[in-house]
Amino acid sequence: MEIKMINASDTWQIRHEIMWPDQPFEFVQLEEDNAGFHFGVFDEEKLVSIVSCFIDGKEMQFRKLATLEEYQGRGIASSLLKHILKFAKDKNVQKVWCNARSNKKSFYEKIGLLDTQKTFTKAGQEFTIMEINL
């Protein structure tokens, strides 16, 4: 497995397939994608996991962390998350946060993110904001 920086458009297929399969493909194409940093995990030549990062001052939000179903449960997303936390430190970011699906909260807690208890619903999914200070 290898983690590499990728183009925003490289993330869209996995975003759509894993996160929002019931939405139109355009739903996963973010207006701000061009301002982000995008990372992918490759198994040989196959892209199997993705995440997008957006830095604003001393904070970085990561969005759309997703791994192909057949690759889930192997620690790939955890490795990718650790990679972007190091990336954030290298960019002098002080806080990293995300809008986590509430049913995935325990995954983020294992990496060290804390639940802020701020929740919201989008397209029928419940989210909680999670963060970590670096």
PDB file of N, CA, C and O in Angstrom, residues 35-37 39 52-62 84 87-97:
ATOM      1  N   ALA A  35      -9.328  23.863  -4.150  1.00  0.00           N
ATOM      2  CA  ALA A  35      -8.521  24.525  -3.119  1.00  0.00           C
ATOM      3  C   ALA A  35      -7.963  23.528  -2.102  1.00  0.00           C
ATOM      4  O   ALA A  35      -7.271  23.927  -1.173  1.00  0.00           O
ATOM      5  N   GLY A  36      -8.244  22.245  -2.292  1.00  0.00           N
ATOM      6  CA  GLY A  36      -7.859  21.244  -1.298  1.00  0.00           C
ATOM      7  C   GLY A  36      -6.625  20.453  -1.672  1.00  0.00           C
ATOM      8  O   GLY A  36      -6.065  20.577  -2.763  1.00  0.00           O
ATOM      9  N   PHE A  37      -6.224  19.635  -0.706  1.00  0.00           N
ATOM     10  CA  PHE A  37      -5.160  18.648  -0.890  1.00  0.00           C
ATOM     11  C   PHE A  37      -5.848  17.293  -0.813  1.00  0.00           C
ATOM     12  O   PHE A  37      -6.612  17.036   0.119  1.00  0.00           O
ATOM     13  N   PHE A  39      -5.564  13.001  -1.023  1.00  0.00           N
ATOM     14  CA  PHE A  39      -4.655  11.880  -0.850  1.00  0.00           C
ATOM     15  C   PHE A  39      -5.385  10.588  -1.145  1.00  0.00           C
ATOM     16  O   PHE A  39      -6.572  10.444  -0.862  1.00  0.00           O
ATOM     17  N   SER A  52      -9.867  14.165   1.452  1.00  0.00           N
ATOM     18  CA  SER A  52      -9.604  15.521   0.978  1.00  0.00           C
ATOM     19  C   SER A  52      -9.405  16.424   2.185  1.00  0.00           C
ATOM     20  O   SER A  52     -10.136  16.324   3.163  1.00  0.00           O
ATOM     21  N   CYS A  53      -8.403  17.321   2.096  1.00  0.00           N
ATOM     22  CA  CYS A  53      -8.030  18.199   3.207  1.00  0.00           C
ATOM     23  C   CYS A  53      -8.081  19.650   2.762  1.00  0.00           C
ATOM     24  O   CYS A  53      -7.630  19.985   1.665  1.00  0.00           O
ATOM     25  N   PHE A  54      -8.604  20.502   3.654  1.00  0.00           N
ATOM     26  CA  PHE A  54      -8.752  21.921   3.351  1.00  0.00           C
ATOM     27  C   PHE A  54      -8.191  22.725   4.514  1.00  0.00           C
ATOM     28  O   PHE A  54      -8.681  22.612   5.642  1.00  0.00           O
ATOM     29  N   ILE A  55      -7.156  23.516   4.232  1.00  0.00           N
ATOM     30  CA  ILE A  55      -6.495  24.305   5.273  1.00  0.00           C
ATOM     31  C   ILE A  55      -7.023  25.730   5.233  1.00  0.00           C
ATOM     32  O   ILE A  55      -7.103  26.348   4.172  1.00  0.00           O
ATOM     33  N   ASP A  56      -7.378  26.224   6.429  1.00  0.00           N
ATOM     34  CA  ASP A  56      -7.828  27.598   6.595  1.00  0.00           C
ATOM     35  C   ASP A  56      -7.118  28.154   7.820  1.00  0.00           C
ATOM     36  O   ASP A  56      -7.477  27.824   8.953  1.00  0.00           O
ATOM     37  N   GLY A  57      -6.088  28.946   7.587  1.00  0.00           N
ATOM     38  CA  GLY A  57      -5.303  29.484   8.696  1.00  0.00           C
ATOM     39  C   GLY A  57      -4.563  28.374   9.413  1.00  0.00           C
ATOM     40  O   GLY A  57      -3.801  27.635   8.809  1.00  0.00           O
ATOM     41  N   LYS A  58      -4.828  28.224  10.700  1.00  0.00           N
ATOM     42  CA  LYS A  58      -4.160  27.213  11.532  1.00  0.00           C
ATOM     43  C   LYS A  58      -5.033  25.974  11.733  1.00  0.00           C
ATOM     44  O   LYS A  58      -4.762  25.140  12.590  1.00  0.00           O
ATOM     45  N   GLU A  59      -6.106  25.846  10.944  1.00  0.00           N
ATOM     46  CA  GLU A  59      -7.001  24.693  11.042  1.00  0.00           C
ATOM     47  C   GLU A  59      -7.060  23.953   9.709  1.00  0.00           C
ATOM     48  O   GLU A  59      -6.938  24.562   8.648  1.00  0.00           O
ATOM     49  N   MET A  60      -7.261  22.653   9.804  1.00  0.00           N
ATOM     50  CA  MET A  60      -7.467  21.845   8.605  1.00  0.00           C
ATOM     51  C   MET A  60      -8.694  20.969   8.815  1.00  0.00           C
ATOM     52  O   MET A  60      -8.815  20.284   9.834  1.00  0.00           O
ATOM     53  N   GLN A  61      -9.590  21.025   7.860  1.00  0.00           N
ATOM     54  CA  GLN A  61     -10.736  20.118   7.852  1.00  0.00           C
ATOM     55  C   GLN A  61     -10.430  19.009   6.855  1.00  0.00           C
ATOM     56  O   GLN A  61      -9.949  19.272   5.749  1.00  0.00           O
ATOM     57  N   PHE A  62     -10.697  17.760   7.265  1.00  0.00           N
ATOM     58  CA  PHE A  62     -10.629  16.695   6.269  1.00  0.00           C
ATOM     59  C   PHE A  62     -12.042  16.227   6.008  1.00  0.00           C
ATOM     60  O   PHE A  62     -12.899  16.232   6.878  1.00  0.00           O
ATOM     61  N   ILE A  84      -2.378  12.158   7.087  1.00  0.00           N
ATOM     62  CA  ILE A  84      -2.812  13.558   6.942  1.00  0.00           C
ATOM     63  C   ILE A  84      -2.597  14.348   8.234  1.00  0.00           C
ATOM     64  O   ILE A  84      -2.414  15.563   8.169  1.00  0.00           O
ATOM     65  N   PHE A  87       0.855  15.420   7.798  1.00  0.00           N
ATOM     66  CA  PHE A  87       0.819  16.465   6.783  1.00  0.00           C
ATOM     67  C   PHE A  87       0.402  17.799   7.414  1.00  0.00           C
ATOM     68  O   PHE A  87       1.016  18.836   7.161  1.00  0.00           O
ATOM     69  N   ALA A  88      -0.622  17.759   8.257  1.00  0.00           N
ATOM     70  CA  ALA A  88      -1.104  18.970   8.930  1.00  0.00           C
ATOM     71  C   ALA A  88      -0.022  19.564   9.831  1.00  0.00           C
ATOM     72  O   ALA A  88       0.196  20.783   9.827  1.00  0.00           O
ATOM     73  N   LYS A  89       0.664  18.716  10.596  1.00  0.00           N
ATOM     74  CA  LYS A  89       1.756  19.202  11.458  1.00  0.00           C
ATOM     75  C   LYS A  89       2.840  19.861  10.624  1.00  0.00           C
ATOM     76  O   LYS A  89       3.358  20.917  10.983  1.00  0.00           O
ATOM     77  N   ASP A  90       3.184  19.247   9.503  1.00  0.00           N
ATOM     78  CA  ASP A  90       4.209  19.793   8.620  1.00  0.00           C
ATOM     79  C   ASP A  90       3.799  21.151   8.041  1.00  0.00           C
ATOM     80  O   ASP A  90       4.652  21.954   7.674  1.00  0.00           O
ATOM     81  N   LYS A  91       2.503  21.395   7.943  1.00  0.00           N
ATOM     82  CA  LYS A  91       1.972  22.662   7.431  1.00  0.00           C
ATOM     83  C   LYS A  91       1.694  23.649   8.575  1.00  0.00           C
ATOM     84  O   LYS A  91       1.066  24.684   8.356  1.00  0.00           O
ATOM     85  N   ASN A  92       2.134  23.317   9.798  1.00  0.00           N
ATOM     86  CA  ASN A  92       1.944  24.153  10.990  1.00  0.00           C
ATOM     87  C   ASN A  92       0.483  24.376  11.364  1.00  0.00           C
ATOM     88  O   ASN A  92       0.120  25.404  11.921  1.00  0.00           O
ATOM     89  N   VAL A  93      -0.346  23.387  11.047  1.00  0.00           N
ATOM     90  CA  VAL A  93      -1.749  23.419  11.445  1.00  0.00           C
ATOM     91  C   VAL A  93      -1.828  23.078  12.935  1.00  0.00           C
ATOM     92  O   VAL A  93      -1.086  22.223  13.418  1.00  0.00           O
ATOM     93  N   GLN A  94      -2.727  23.738  13.650  1.00  0.00           N
ATOM     94  CA  GLN A  94      -2.854  23.502  15.091  1.00  0.00           C
ATOM     95  C   GLN A  94      -4.052  22.626  15.446  1.00  0.00           C
ATOM     96  O   GLN A  94      -4.055  21.979  16.483  1.00  0.00           O
ATOM     97  N   LYS A  95      -5.079  22.649  14.591  1.00  0.00           N
ATOM     98  CA  LYS A  95      -6.267  21.835  14.870  1.00  0.00           C
ATOM     99  C   LYS A  95      -6.754  21.194  13.581  1.00  0.00           C
ATOM    100  O   LYS A  95      -6.790  21.837  12.532  1.00  0.00           O
ATOM    101  N   VAL A  96      -7.117  19.920  13.681  1.00  0.00           N
ATOM    102  CA  VAL A  96      -7.687  19.185  12.556  1.00  0.00           C
ATOM    103  C   VAL A  96      -9.082  18.743  12.972  1.00  0.00           C
ATOM    104  O   VAL A  96      -9.287  18.285  14.097  1.00  0.00           O
ATOM    105  N   TRP A  97     -10.049  18.877  12.072  1.00  0.00           N
ATOM    106  CA  TRP A  97     -11.418  18.516  12.409  1.00  0.00           C
ATOM    107  C   TRP A  97     -12.135  17.912  11.202  1.00  0.00           C
ATOM    108  O   TRP A  97     -11.678  18.029  10.073  1.00  0.00           O
TER     109      TRP A  97
END
